[in-house]
Every structure is written in C-alpha cells, then in structure tokens.
C-alpha cells in the first residue's frame, strides 16, 4: 500500500469576541466544532511519464466537488539553483489561491528546515525535498484529497433531493462527505471556517508526510503545544493571510490548530516582512538569499499572540444553524472599523462594555466547569432542561446558569447597539426575532450570531437534553420568516489531529470516488 498521511482540523464558532478580537487589547472565546476538514496525502506510484529525477507532480483534489473543475495539478521542478512550482492545468480549472499558496509556502518552509539540518547546502536541500516529494519508491509525487464534513456546506439542496425537511433528524440520512453538484465558488458555505480548516489541515498533512514535523498521536487539546505544532500554527496563519490578501485576526486558524480556547491575536507586524515580499512561484536555493527566508519570521518564539485553555461545561451543548434570509452578507468588518474610527469615543464605550460582558461569560462558564463535580450538578441540569432560567435559585449551579443567560442577552444588546450605530446588520431584526423565540424554549440558555454576525448563522447554548434539542428542532422547522437548517456539529475541545482511515466514517469510500 502506498504511504498515506491523514490530518484533520475542526471548524470554529467565535462565541464571544466578534470584532473585538481584531484588537490585541481584547480576547475572543473561540469554540472548535465536531465537524472537521480532512487532508489525505498519498504517494503516487512510479510512472514512465515522470521518470525525470528533477521533477515531481503534486495533485490536489477537492473530493466532494466535480473532479473536472476541482482538481489542481502542479509540477515541482529542480532547475539550477531554484525549485519551481507551476500549475499545469490552470487553463482548464483556474486557480485556487488557498491551495496554491498553502502548497508553495509549505514547500518553502520544508526546504528551509531541510537546509538547516544539512548545514546550509541549498542545492542538496532542494534535491532532498524533491526526493521526499517523490517518495521512498521514487514515484511521480503526491496526490492530496481534501474533504469536509457535511456541515461546512449548505445541505438544503441535498436534503430536498431526498425529500427530507431541513431538520436535525434528517441530516444523518446524508452520505458522509456527500457529493456536491457545483464547483466550490458556486457552493454556499455555513460559516464554520472552511478556508482556515483547509489551510491548516493541508499544510500540516504535507509537513507530516514529508517528515518535516512530528505530531503527537493523541488530541492536541491537553498539555502545552509542541514546537512543531506552534510552527504549524505560524505557517498556517501566514498562508491563510497571504491567500486572503490581508493579516486578519487569526482566531479561525488558531482554533483549527489548537481547538477551543480563549484567543488573543498576534501583532500584525509579526507577518509584515513576509506579506511585503513580492509574489513568486520559485524557491531559491542560493545561500545569498538568506535574508528573504520565511523560517526566522515563522519561529514561534517571535509570535506574541496567546491561547488560554478553555472548554464548555459538561452537560451544555452548542447548537448551530445555517440561516438563509435570501440576502448576501457583505463584508462587515471594514464598515464597523470605519465607524469605530469615525466615532471613536462612542465606539470605545461600546467596545469596553462588550468586552466586559464577554469576559463575564468566560468567567461564568469556567465557574460551571469548576462545579461539575458537585453532588447536585447533574440534577440541576435536569431541572434546568425544563425551565426558562428566570428569577433566582438556591443552587449555585442554577444561579450560574441564570447568569449565563443574562450575560448572553447583554452581549446581544451591545451587538445590536453596534449594529445601529455603525449601520451594519450584525444582528439584523430577522435574526433577533429568531433568537428571541429560540431563547424562549425551555432549557435554552441563550444564543447569538457568531463572529461578524449577519444573515448567515446563529448559535444556541442549551442544556444537552434530547427534549430540549427536539424542541429547538421543532421551532426551527416551523419558522417561516427565514429558512433555518440546523447543523450536526457540536462543540469539540480538540484541535488538529492525525487520523486513521478506518476510524472516520465514510472517509475510505469518499477517497475512492472520482
């Protein structure tokens, strides 16, 4: 069997910290999801067509989409003192900048790490990288297949084709990694951070397959992250920013690497020297280009962001829904930042109030985690599953639940104020009505619009009870103002991980589909 490496990264939900997370003064509470993005790297067998020792093929296919428009083929050629990466089928399928940039920057970093190991001989390091890409058996190169759990893409059309309503109970009827009829640009996403999860799983799978890094076999959610994991984070942030054309907040990549945590962003200046480099498709093997290397800037010790361990309390569940209001969501961030600059005094007041509420939510949820061992914890959750969290309760656990509900309402109030003042529909009226009705279901603590908000999605924090989940499902399925399609995703603490083909339902079958 050809050698194979499979890495997965989770999707994300920014539970608290939307907009604030762009500023290093403030933190965000980012929750990883149980829905994951997978990158599978396999050695290609030898071929007479590519017998040259100085050339290798790397094929990347998005396995859920039409293969004729979703397979990108590259050649990596050793030419003198350069490694050149070129796409050979651009005329037929166009470019995918997230894949192309991730591939080039991963190979660049791999080369620099090998060069370090070999004492600075650039050409020998280039030859060694090419040898690793071609594999131990001297094959053609590498085949990469990327696949995402169904939650990353809207499944309304697929459910309708099976004559199923958009309900939680319908979603398990869909085939894992279900085929999608149109190319990626024409497919609606659900806001779980598909590009960040793709980039993170892709760069990690390639670095692992090429023996550049070594990751622990267990989940990365416990203990301090290894140096290799931190390097993966730096590289994924760089590639993702480059593909987006800007240095973003980075919380989505951070969650794809580390899982659920409290996130404080890195300084933009960390990546500025790399972002300012002119674009190129070549890796120079000359020692005279040492000043242009990426590795010194990607060294984790140079990064000043932070991740603080966090998880949601046992017995609570995050429920997500893809919301279709028939409106395209514009880019909100720029407009909100313009308002903040224009009305600095008022914006600062709102910013600080929202930050205080966000920090209170983190504190209350951490307080519930601390009470998980209390004798009355489970009984209180059963009690709470039948109520609307109003008034006061004698149990400290119940008081914390009531305070969580109140704090979620305060956060929503600040976001609506920000909406009104900036003219950006962060929590539009349609979403307000849906969230109010959802929050009125017994056992629901509250909810909100994740991240930048808008018409794309909502989240609820509920007691994890079948009756509560079923009641929410019933409400959403009968909602007429907007089409609400729930997602199967729950919260998940773990970040990126090594996968086994047999352990992921439907993955083996999905990899063989063409």
Tab-separated table of C-alpha atoms in Angstrom:
chain	number	residue	atom	x	y	z
A	1	UNK	CA	0.000	0.000	0.000
A	2	UNK	CA	1.284	3.497	-0.797
A	3	UNK	CA	2.257	5.635	2.177
A	4	UNK	CA	-0.616	7.834	3.392
A	5	UNK	CA	-0.963	10.706	5.879
A	6	UNK	CA	-4.352	11.989	7.037
A	7	UNK	CA	-4.750	15.138	9.150
A	8	UNK	CA	-7.985	16.796	10.217
A	9	UNK	CA	-8.766	20.251	11.621
A	10	UNK	CA	-12.004	21.392	13.277
A	11	UNK	CA	-14.355	24.139	12.220
A	12	UNK	CA	-14.922	27.092	14.538
A	13	UNK	CA	-17.511	29.289	16.193
A	14	UNK	CA	-16.498	32.641	17.685
A	15	UNK	CA	-18.851	32.507	20.651
A	16	UNK	CA	-17.756	35.850	22.088
A	17	UNK	CA	-15.348	38.483	20.807
A	18	UNK	CA	-16.717	39.338	17.378
A	19	UNK	CA	-14.933	42.486	16.081
A	20	UNK	CA	-13.092	42.899	19.407
A	21	UNK	CA	-10.795	40.000	18.542
A	22	UNK	CA	-9.247	42.174	15.812
A	23	UNK	CA	-7.639	44.271	18.571
A	24	UNK	CA	-4.880	42.837	20.774
A	25	UNK	CA	-6.371	44.628	23.781
A	26	UNK	CA	-9.276	42.204	23.746
A	27	UNK	CA	-9.750	38.441	23.654
A	28	UNK	CA	-12.244	36.139	21.978
A	29	UNK	CA	-13.844	32.868	23.047
A	30	UNK	CA	-13.472	30.517	20.076
A	31	UNK	CA	-15.085	27.077	20.184
A	32	UNK	CA	-13.958	24.267	17.898
A	33	UNK	CA	-16.649	22.106	16.343
A	34	UNK	CA	-17.029	18.358	15.965
A	35	UNK	CA	-17.221	18.886	12.184
A	36	UNK	CA	-13.793	18.582	10.580
A	37	UNK	CA	-11.823	19.198	7.406
A	38	UNK	CA	-9.555	16.362	6.229
A	39	UNK	CA	-6.417	16.391	4.079
A	40	UNK	CA	-5.206	12.996	2.849
A	41	UNK	CA	-1.732	12.792	1.264
A	42	UNK	CA	-0.747	9.653	-0.653
A	43	UNK	CA	2.421	8.746	-2.571
A	44	UNK	CA	1.817	8.432	-6.306
A	45	UNK	CA	3.283	5.284	-7.910
A	46	UNK	CA	6.218	5.438	-10.359
A	47	UNK	CA	5.400	6.410	-13.947
A	48	UNK	CA	7.312	6.368	-17.216
A	49	UNK	CA	5.905	9.816	-17.995
A	50	UNK	CA	7.615	11.345	-14.961
A	51	UNK	CA	10.875	9.452	-14.760
A	52	UNK	CA	12.971	12.596	-14.507
A	53	UNK	CA	14.849	12.894	-11.227
A	54	UNK	CA	14.397	16.670	-11.174
A	55	UNK	CA	10.600	16.835	-11.431
A	56	UNK	CA	7.608	15.706	-9.375
A	57	UNK	CA	3.823	16.050	-9.607
A	58	UNK	CA	1.546	17.230	-6.810
A	59	UNK	CA	-2.186	16.835	-7.411
A	60	UNK	CA	-4.767	18.368	-5.058
A	61	UNK	CA	-8.415	17.361	-5.418
A	62	UNK	CA	-11.466	18.651	-3.541
A	63	UNK	CA	-13.168	15.289	-3.228
A	64	UNK	CA	-16.783	16.440	-2.780
A	65	UNK	CA	-16.919	18.585	-5.875
A	66	UNK	CA	-16.933	17.796	-9.623
A	67	UNK	CA	-13.419	16.482	-10.292
A	68	UNK	CA	-13.183	18.162	-13.704
A	69	UNK	CA	-13.333	21.592	-12.055
A	70	UNK	CA	-11.895	20.795	-8.616
A	71	UNK	CA	-8.538	19.112	-9.253
A	72	UNK	CA	-5.430	21.286	-9.353
A	73	UNK	CA	-2.224	19.731	-10.733
A	74	UNK	CA	1.243	21.175	-10.111
A	75	UNK	CA	4.789	20.247	-11.092
A	76	UNK	CA	7.748	20.856	-8.806
A	77	UNK	CA	10.941	21.175	-10.847
A	78	UNK	CA	14.552	21.465	-9.717
A	79	UNK	CA	16.219	23.872	-12.147
A	80	UNK	CA	19.723	25.044	-11.329
A	81	UNK	CA	19.522	26.907	-8.020
A	82	UNK	CA	15.737	27.064	-7.972
A	83	UNK	CA	12.747	24.902	-7.191
A	84	UNK	CA	9.835	25.993	-9.374
A	85	UNK	CA	6.187	25.183	-8.640
A	86	UNK	CA	3.846	25.568	-11.613
A	87	UNK	CA	0.197	24.667	-12.097
A	88	UNK	CA	-0.168	22.635	-15.300
A	89	UNK	CA	-3.964	22.745	-15.699
A	90	UNK	CA	-4.744	26.367	-14.882
A	91	UNK	CA	-6.341	26.941	-18.296
A	92	UNK	CA	-8.849	24.154	-17.638
A	93	UNK	CA	-9.782	24.669	-13.963
A	94	UNK	CA	-8.425	28.084	-12.979
A	95	UNK	CA	-6.510	28.824	-9.779
A	96	UNK	CA	-7.367	28.053	-6.173
A	97	UNK	CA	-5.313	30.579	-4.251
A	98	UNK	CA	-5.768	28.901	-0.849
A	99	UNK	CA	-4.401	25.614	-2.170
A	100	UNK	CA	-1.686	27.123	-4.384
A	101	UNK	CA	-0.308	29.431	-1.676
A	102	UNK	CA	-0.524	26.763	1.050
A	103	UNK	CA	1.340	24.323	-1.172
A	104	UNK	CA	4.091	26.772	-2.151
A	105	UNK	CA	4.664	28.115	1.364
A	106	UNK	CA	4.692	24.626	2.867
A	107	UNK	CA	7.326	23.503	0.368
A	108	UNK	CA	9.296	26.681	1.067
A	109	UNK	CA	9.292	26.012	4.800
A	110	UNK	CA	10.103	22.324	4.252
A	111	UNK	CA	13.101	23.298	2.133
A	112	UNK	CA	14.378	25.748	4.762
A	113	UNK	CA	14.051	23.141	7.538
A	114	UNK	CA	15.958	20.558	5.461
A	115	UNK	CA	18.608	23.146	4.594
A	116	UNK	CA	19.018	23.846	8.324
A	117	UNK	CA	19.504	20.135	9.006
A	118	UNK	CA	22.050	19.824	6.204
A	119	UNK	CA	24.222	22.703	7.321
A	120	UNK	CA	23.240	25.277	4.726
A	121	UNK	CA	23.804	23.447	1.419
A	122	UNK	CA	20.885	24.840	-0.564
A	123	UNK	CA	21.085	22.668	-3.669
A	124	UNK	CA	21.424	19.459	-1.657
A	125	UNK	CA	18.448	20.532	0.461
A	126	UNK	CA	16.426	21.142	-2.714
A	127	UNK	CA	17.353	17.705	-4.018
A	128	UNK	CA	16.353	16.131	-0.690
A	129	UNK	CA	12.980	17.903	-0.674
A	130	UNK	CA	12.275	16.704	-4.213
A	131	UNK	CA	13.263	13.166	-3.183
A	132	UNK	CA	10.806	13.278	-0.275
A	133	UNK	CA	8.017	14.556	-2.526
A	134	UNK	CA	8.664	11.658	-4.926
A	135	UNK	CA	8.614	9.191	-2.034
A	136	UNK	CA	10.780	6.271	-0.953
A	137	UNK	CA	9.883	4.275	-4.085
A	138	UNK	CA	10.764	7.102	-6.458
A	139	UNK	CA	7.190	7.714	-7.572
A	140	UNK	CA	5.623	10.571	-9.517
A	141	UNK	CA	4.972	12.684	-6.450
A	142	UNK	CA	1.958	13.230	-4.231
A	143	UNK	CA	-1.821	13.061	-4.502
A	144	UNK	CA	-3.755	15.143	-1.977
A	145	UNK	CA	-7.510	14.803	-1.467
A	146	UNK	CA	-9.279	17.338	0.739
A	147	UNK	CA	-12.711	16.538	2.193
A	148	UNK	CA	-15.009	18.339	4.623
A	149	UNK	CA	-17.746	17.090	6.904
A	150	UNK	CA	-21.155	17.996	5.510
A	151	UNK	CA	-21.706	20.848	7.980
A	152	UNK	CA	-19.194	23.083	6.195
A	153	UNK	CA	-21.522	23.444	3.176
A	154	UNK	CA	-25.249	24.133	2.949
A	155	UNK	CA	-27.123	20.825	2.580
A	156	UNK	CA	-30.578	22.236	1.750
A	157	UNK	CA	-30.411	21.071	-1.853
A	158	UNK	CA	-29.189	17.604	-0.908
A	159	UNK	CA	-31.951	17.186	1.686
A	160	UNK	CA	-34.581	18.363	-0.800
A	161	UNK	CA	-33.326	15.812	-3.334
A	162	UNK	CA	-34.082	13.098	-0.759
A	163	UNK	CA	-37.481	14.695	0.021
A	164	UNK	CA	-36.304	15.378	3.572
A	165	UNK	CA	-37.076	18.508	5.620
A	166	UNK	CA	-34.162	20.662	6.898
A	167	UNK	CA	-34.169	19.157	10.389
A	168	UNK	CA	-31.553	17.700	12.715
A	169	UNK	CA	-33.243	14.324	12.391
A	170	UNK	CA	-32.783	14.426	8.586
A	171	UNK	CA	-29.052	15.177	8.493
A	172	UNK	CA	-27.770	11.656	9.405
A	173	UNK	CA	-29.522	10.385	6.247
A	174	UNK	CA	-26.959	12.194	4.116
A	175	UNK	CA	-23.914	10.235	2.979
A	176	UNK	CA	-20.732	11.282	4.815
A	177	UNK	CA	-18.758	13.746	2.674
A	178	UNK	CA	-21.777	13.946	0.395
A	179	UNK	CA	-21.140	14.899	-3.220
A	180	UNK	CA	-21.970	18.492	-4.162
A	181	UNK	CA	-23.199	19.320	-7.661
A	182	UNK	CA	-21.404	22.590	-8.396
A	183	UNK	CA	-17.837	23.952	-8.181
A	184	UNK	CA	-16.652	25.474	-4.893
A	185	UNK	CA	-17.261	29.159	-5.816
A	186	UNK	CA	-20.919	28.352	-6.554
A	187	UNK	CA	-21.499	26.406	-3.310
A	188	UNK	CA	-22.936	28.091	-0.213
A	189	UNK	CA	-20.859	27.748	2.955
A	190	UNK	CA	-22.145	27.754	6.527
A	191	UNK	CA	-19.500	29.919	8.202
A	192	UNK	CA	-17.583	27.221	10.090
A	193	UNK	CA	-14.255	28.446	8.722
A	194	UNK	CA	-13.699	26.123	5.784
A	195	UNK	CA	-10.737	28.055	4.337
A	196	UNK	CA	-8.906	28.112	7.690
A	197	UNK	CA	-9.567	24.413	8.325
A	198	UNK	CA	-8.491	23.578	4.769
A	199	UNK	CA	-5.236	25.534	5.005
A	200	UNK	CA	-4.401	24.148	8.455
A	201	UNK	CA	-5.051	20.504	7.580
A	202	UNK	CA	-3.297	20.857	4.208
A	203	UNK	CA	-0.041	22.398	5.449
A	204	UNK	CA	0.070	20.000	8.413
A	205	UNK	CA	-0.523	16.884	6.320
A	206	UNK	CA	2.211	17.877	3.875
A	207	UNK	CA	4.745	18.759	6.581
A	208	UNK	CA	3.983	15.462	8.346
A	209	UNK	CA	4.159	13.395	5.149
A	210	UNK	CA	7.495	14.971	4.189
A	211	UNK	CA	8.886	14.206	7.692
A	212	UNK	CA	9.426	17.888	8.486
A	213	UNK	CA	7.395	17.773	11.710
A	214	UNK	CA	6.299	15.100	14.158
A	215	UNK	CA	2.923	15.443	15.850
A	216	UNK	CA	1.609	13.575	18.904
A	217	UNK	CA	-0.825	10.800	18.044
A	218	UNK	CA	-3.335	11.942	20.674
A	219	UNK	CA	-5.534	15.040	20.597
A	220	UNK	CA	-3.700	18.358	20.881
A	221	UNK	CA	-6.145	19.807	23.419
A	222	UNK	CA	-4.187	18.763	26.521
A	223	UNK	CA	-0.806	19.954	27.726
A	224	UNK	CA	1.444	22.636	26.269
A	225	UNK	CA	1.660	22.611	22.462
A	226	UNK	CA	4.868	21.239	20.963
A	227	UNK	CA	7.307	23.372	18.978
A	228	UNK	CA	6.199	21.589	15.792
A	229	UNK	CA	2.564	22.383	16.498
A	230	UNK	CA	3.392	26.039	17.101
A	231	UNK	CA	5.322	26.107	13.815
A	232	UNK	CA	2.292	24.654	12.018
A	233	UNK	CA	0.224	27.476	13.520
A	234	UNK	CA	2.659	30.141	12.284
A	235	UNK	CA	2.781	28.681	8.771
A	236	UNK	CA	-0.998	28.244	8.519
A	237	UNK	CA	-1.555	31.839	9.683
A	238	UNK	CA	0.942	33.094	7.075
A	239	UNK	CA	-0.512	31.071	4.187
A	240	UNK	CA	-4.093	31.996	5.103
A	241	UNK	CA	-3.302	35.711	5.410
A	242	UNK	CA	-1.441	35.647	2.097
A	243	UNK	CA	-4.375	33.927	0.366
A	244	UNK	CA	-6.817	36.461	1.846
A	245	UNK	CA	-4.577	39.358	0.898
A	246	UNK	CA	-4.501	40.745	4.438
A	247	UNK	CA	-3.496	39.950	8.012
A	248	UNK	CA	-6.748	39.006	9.729
A	249	UNK	CA	-7.449	38.315	13.383
A	250	UNK	CA	-6.292	34.695	13.050
A	251	UNK	CA	-8.759	33.154	15.510
A	252	UNK	CA	-10.069	30.714	12.886
A	253	UNK	CA	-6.599	29.285	12.165
A	254	UNK	CA	-5.817	29.202	15.884
A	255	UNK	CA	-8.945	27.155	16.555
A	256	UNK	CA	-8.172	24.840	13.616
A	257	UNK	CA	-4.788	24.130	15.225
A	258	UNK	CA	-5.465	24.227	18.977
A	259	UNK	CA	-9.225	23.638	19.310
A	260	UNK	CA	-11.380	25.506	21.843
A	261	UNK	CA	-9.642	28.309	23.769
A	262	UNK	CA	-9.584	31.970	24.718
A	263	UNK	CA	-7.690	33.737	21.931
A	264	UNK	CA	-5.677	36.928	21.852
A	265	UNK	CA	-4.347	37.829	18.442
A	266	UNK	CA	-0.729	38.290	17.368
A	267	UNK	CA	0.645	41.669	16.286
A	268	UNK	CA	0.236	42.356	12.583
A	269	UNK	CA	3.893	43.378	12.459
A	270	UNK	CA	4.884	39.730	13.005
A	271	UNK	CA	3.867	38.916	9.425
A	272	UNK	CA	4.509	42.268	7.747
A	273	UNK	CA	8.007	41.374	6.418
A	274	UNK	CA	6.656	38.209	4.786
A	275	UNK	CA	3.484	39.831	3.468
A	276	UNK	CA	5.571	42.567	1.820
A	277	UNK	CA	7.691	40.099	-0.163
A	278	UNK	CA	6.933	40.127	-3.912
A	279	UNK	CA	4.882	37.101	-5.037
A	280	UNK	CA	6.836	34.286	-6.646
A	281	UNK	CA	6.404	30.653	-7.600
A	282	UNK	CA	10.058	29.768	-7.038
A	283	UNK	CA	12.121	28.715	-4.046
A	284	UNK	CA	15.681	29.983	-4.317
A	285	UNK	CA	18.366	27.501	-3.273
A	286	UNK	CA	21.107	30.123	-3.189
A	287	UNK	CA	22.684	30.978	0.169
A	288	UNK	CA	22.832	34.607	-0.941
A	289	UNK	CA	19.061	34.887	-0.408
A	290	UNK	CA	19.218	34.128	3.339
A	291	UNK	CA	17.607	37.464	4.216
A	292	UNK	CA	14.434	36.509	2.336
A	293	UNK	CA	13.823	33.258	4.220
A	294	UNK	CA	10.491	32.662	5.921
A	295	UNK	CA	11.597	30.463	8.814
A	296	UNK	CA	13.049	33.222	11.039
A	297	UNK	CA	9.721	35.084	10.894
A	298	UNK	CA	7.666	31.936	11.461
A	299	UNK	CA	9.699	30.918	14.512
A	300	UNK	CA	7.064	30.568	17.273
A	301	UNK	CA	9.264	32.498	19.695
A	302	UNK	CA	8.748	35.600	17.525
A	303	UNK	CA	4.943	35.451	17.833
A	304	UNK	CA	3.171	37.348	20.606
A	305	UNK	CA	-0.395	36.018	20.449
A	306	UNK	CA	-1.788	33.828	23.221
A	307	UNK	CA	-4.160	30.919	23.708
A	308	UNK	CA	-5.666	30.177	27.120
A	309	UNK	CA	-7.167	26.716	27.725
A	310	UNK	CA	-10.943	26.673	27.900
A	311	UNK	CA	-13.857	24.319	27.368
A	312	UNK	CA	-17.621	24.446	27.657
A	313	UNK	CA	-19.088	22.823	30.795
A	314	UNK	CA	-20.278	19.236	30.688
A	315	UNK	CA	-23.995	18.914	30.126
A	316	UNK	CA	-24.212	22.014	27.907
A	317	UNK	CA	-24.417	21.833	24.145
A	318	UNK	CA	-23.688	24.231	21.343
A	319	UNK	CA	-26.302	24.062	18.557
A	320	UNK	CA	-25.686	25.755	15.215
A	321	UNK	CA	-27.888	26.611	12.268
A	322	UNK	CA	-27.310	27.777	8.727
A	323	UNK	CA	-29.763	30.632	8.122
A	324	UNK	CA	-30.886	31.627	4.650
A	325	UNK	CA	-32.597	35.003	4.591
A	326	UNK	CA	-32.196	35.496	0.851
A	327	UNK	CA	-29.642	38.256	1.393
A	328	UNK	CA	-25.951	38.285	0.520
A	329	UNK	CA	-23.844	39.141	3.548
A	330	UNK	CA	-21.399	41.952	2.692
A	331	UNK	CA	-18.052	42.348	4.348
A	332	UNK	CA	-18.954	43.891	7.696
A	333	UNK	CA	-15.571	44.273	9.326
A	334	UNK	CA	-14.361	47.196	7.244
A	335	UNK	CA	-17.550	49.178	7.835
A	336	UNK	CA	-17.508	48.573	11.586
A	337	UNK	CA	-13.863	49.658	11.799
A	338	UNK	CA	-14.669	52.790	9.779
A	339	UNK	CA	-17.404	53.633	12.284
A	340	UNK	CA	-15.034	52.977	15.182
A	341	UNK	CA	-12.545	55.417	13.715
A	342	UNK	CA	-15.241	57.987	12.898
A	343	UNK	CA	-16.960	57.908	16.302
A	344	UNK	CA	-14.049	56.843	18.477
A	345	UNK	CA	-15.436	57.941	21.840
A	346	UNK	CA	-18.794	56.186	21.489
A	347	UNK	CA	-17.227	53.137	19.838
A	348	UNK	CA	-14.746	52.773	22.701
A	349	UNK	CA	-17.615	52.866	25.184
A	350	UNK	CA	-19.449	50.092	23.325
A	351	UNK	CA	-16.231	48.118	22.813
A	352	UNK	CA	-15.385	48.172	26.523
A	353	UNK	CA	-18.919	47.282	27.570
A	354	UNK	CA	-18.991	44.359	25.168
A	355	UNK	CA	-15.569	43.192	26.341
A	356	UNK	CA	-16.745	43.259	29.961
A	357	UNK	CA	-19.760	41.117	29.060
A	358	UNK	CA	-17.597	38.700	27.039
A	359	UNK	CA	-15.185	38.284	29.953
A	360	UNK	CA	-18.123	37.722	32.286
A	361	UNK	CA	-19.375	34.933	30.014
A	362	UNK	CA	-15.959	33.274	30.077
A	363	UNK	CA	-15.873	33.564	33.894
A	364	UNK	CA	-19.366	32.102	34.358
A	365	UNK	CA	-18.752	29.171	32.020
A	366	UNK	CA	-15.446	28.455	33.775
A	367	UNK	CA	-17.346	28.600	37.077
A	368	UNK	CA	-19.712	25.907	35.807
A	369	UNK	CA	-16.733	23.743	34.794
A	370	UNK	CA	-15.427	24.040	38.373
A	371	UNK	CA	-18.778	22.839	39.742
A	372	UNK	CA	-19.019	19.730	37.555
A	373	UNK	CA	-18.022	17.528	40.475
A	374	UNK	CA	-20.715	18.885	42.810
A	375	UNK	CA	-23.293	16.373	44.012
A	376	UNK	CA	-26.183	18.449	42.652
A	377	UNK	CA	-24.638	19.364	39.270
A	378	UNK	CA	-26.387	16.743	37.118
A	379	UNK	CA	-29.680	17.144	38.985
A	380	UNK	CA	-29.549	20.910	38.456
A	381	UNK	CA	-29.042	20.447	34.713
A	382	UNK	CA	-32.061	18.113	34.584
A	383	UNK	CA	-34.029	20.776	36.467
A	384	UNK	CA	-32.806	23.465	34.093
A	385	UNK	CA	-33.791	21.460	30.991
A	386	UNK	CA	-37.443	22.072	31.867
A	387	UNK	CA	-37.245	25.780	32.666
A	388	UNK	CA	-36.623	29.204	31.158
A	389	UNK	CA	-33.957	30.346	33.652
A	390	UNK	CA	-35.851	33.181	35.264
A	391	UNK	CA	-35.625	34.526	38.826
A	392	UNK	CA	-33.258	33.056	41.399
A	393	UNK	CA	-32.421	29.571	42.582
A	394	UNK	CA	-30.924	28.193	45.767
A	395	UNK	CA	-28.370	26.077	43.906
A	396	UNK	CA	-25.115	27.853	42.999
A	397	UNK	CA	-25.043	25.904	39.738
A	398	UNK	CA	-28.545	27.136	38.899
A	399	UNK	CA	-27.517	30.712	39.724
A	400	UNK	CA	-24.579	30.403	37.319
A	401	UNK	CA	-26.872	29.129	34.565
A	402	UNK	CA	-29.250	32.068	35.130
A	403	UNK	CA	-26.306	34.487	34.974
A	404	UNK	CA	-25.049	32.910	31.744
A	405	UNK	CA	-28.460	33.531	30.207
A	406	UNK	CA	-28.459	37.159	31.367
A	407	UNK	CA	-24.929	37.725	30.057
A	408	UNK	CA	-25.745	36.301	26.626
A	409	UNK	CA	-28.609	38.807	26.453
A	410	UNK	CA	-26.269	41.673	27.407
A	411	UNK	CA	-23.801	40.650	24.664
A	412	UNK	CA	-26.621	40.660	22.125
A	413	UNK	CA	-27.735	44.117	23.321
A	414	UNK	CA	-24.253	45.522	22.729
A	415	UNK	CA	-24.056	43.922	19.283
A	416	UNK	CA	-27.426	45.392	18.328
A	417	UNK	CA	-26.234	48.806	19.541
A	418	UNK	CA	-23.127	48.382	17.416
A	419	UNK	CA	-25.407	47.429	14.502
A	420	UNK	CA	-27.480	50.591	14.909
A	421	UNK	CA	-24.541	52.965	15.339
A	422	UNK	CA	-22.400	51.545	12.518
A	423	UNK	CA	-25.239	50.830	10.078
A	424	UNK	CA	-24.024	47.236	9.765
A	425	UNK	CA	-26.648	44.472	10.308
A	426	UNK	CA	-24.614	42.438	12.810
A	427	UNK	CA	-27.781	41.111	14.437
A	428	UNK	CA	-30.471	42.057	11.909
A	429	UNK	CA	-34.120	42.213	13.043
A	430	UNK	CA	-34.925	38.851	11.423
A	431	UNK	CA	-32.162	37.215	13.439
A	432	UNK	CA	-33.324	38.999	16.599
A	433	UNK	CA	-36.811	37.524	16.272
A	434	UNK	CA	-35.442	34.046	15.616
A	435	UNK	CA	-33.001	34.224	18.540
A	436	UNK	CA	-35.656	35.578	20.920
A	437	UNK	CA	-38.033	32.755	20.033
A	438	UNK	CA	-35.258	30.155	20.289
A	439	UNK	CA	-34.111	31.516	23.665
A	440	UNK	CA	-37.655	31.167	24.955
A	441	UNK	CA	-37.569	27.369	24.569
A	442	UNK	CA	-37.196	25.685	27.989
A	443	UNK	CA	-33.629	24.502	28.509
A	444	UNK	CA	-32.078	27.096	26.175
A	445	UNK	CA	-29.629	29.403	27.924
A	446	UNK	CA	-29.453	31.818	25.020
A	447	UNK	CA	-27.696	32.375	21.746
A	448	UNK	CA	-26.337	34.867	19.306
A	449	UNK	CA	-24.777	35.498	15.924
A	450	UNK	CA	-21.248	34.071	15.746
A	451	UNK	CA	-18.234	36.080	14.629
A	452	UNK	CA	-19.087	39.073	12.463
A	453	UNK	CA	-22.793	38.221	12.501
A	454	UNK	CA	-25.173	38.933	9.654
A	455	UNK	CA	-27.642	36.652	7.950
A	456	UNK	CA	-25.500	33.518	7.746
A	457	UNK	CA	-25.844	31.624	11.009
A	458	UNK	CA	-26.919	31.519	14.644
A	459	UNK	CA	-25.771	29.579	17.686
A	460	UNK	CA	-27.608	28.470	20.805
A	461	UNK	CA	-26.179	27.321	24.123
A	462	UNK	CA	-28.543	24.767	25.641
A	463	UNK	CA	-28.841	22.040	28.223
A	464	UNK	CA	-27.758	18.865	26.406
A	465	UNK	CA	-31.094	17.065	26.674
A	466	UNK	CA	-32.940	15.208	23.863
A	467	UNK	CA	-36.149	17.033	24.774
A	468	UNK	CA	-34.503	20.450	24.548
A	469	UNK	CA	-32.804	19.654	21.239
A	470	UNK	CA	-36.051	18.281	19.825
A	471	UNK	CA	-37.987	21.398	20.890
A	472	UNK	CA	-35.440	23.659	19.183
A	473	UNK	CA	-35.572	21.465	16.064
A	474	UNK	CA	-39.379	21.751	16.025
A	475	UNK	CA	-39.264	25.538	16.354
A	476	UNK	CA	-36.716	25.963	13.581
A	477	UNK	CA	-38.533	23.615	11.190
A	478	UNK	CA	-41.749	25.616	11.601
A	479	UNK	CA	-40.070	29.041	11.286
A	480	UNK	CA	-41.374	30.868	8.222
A	481	UNK	CA	-39.596	34.241	8.203
A	482	UNK	CA	-36.296	32.606	7.221
A	483	UNK	CA	-35.190	29.132	6.210
A	484	UNK	CA	-33.297	27.610	9.151
A	485	UNK	CA	-31.237	24.475	8.542
A	486	UNK	CA	-29.565	23.018	11.656
A	487	UNK	CA	-26.049	21.602	11.621
A	488	UNK	CA	-24.993	18.345	13.251
A	489	UNK	CA	-21.893	19.988	14.729
A	490	UNK	CA	-21.410	20.225	18.483
A	491	UNK	CA	-18.577	21.749	20.475
A	492	UNK	CA	-15.251	19.912	20.468
A	493	UNK	CA	-12.178	20.659	22.542
A	494	UNK	CA	-9.515	19.105	20.306
A	495	UNK	CA	-7.590	20.841	17.533
A	496	UNK	CA	-5.809	19.267	14.591
A	497	UNK	CA	-5.109	15.544	14.807
A	498	UNK	CA	-3.707	12.575	12.970
A	499	UNK	CA	-6.472	10.354	11.613
A	500	UNK	CA	-6.746	6.683	10.751
A	501	UNK	CA	-8.619	5.822	7.554
A	502	UNK	CA	-10.706	3.155	9.293
A	503	UNK	CA	-11.749	5.402	12.190
A	504	UNK	CA	-13.515	8.104	10.139
A	505	UNK	CA	-16.917	7.017	8.911
A	506	UNK	CA	-17.245	7.237	5.130
A	507	UNK	CA	-13.703	8.532	4.547
A	508	UNK	CA	-12.415	5.425	2.742
A	509	UNK	CA	-15.366	5.452	0.353
A	510	UNK	CA	-15.079	9.206	-0.235
A	511	UNK	CA	-11.401	8.916	-1.154
A	512	UNK	CA	-12.164	6.372	-3.869
A	513	UNK	CA	-14.866	8.473	-5.535
A	514	UNK	CA	-13.802	10.301	-8.674
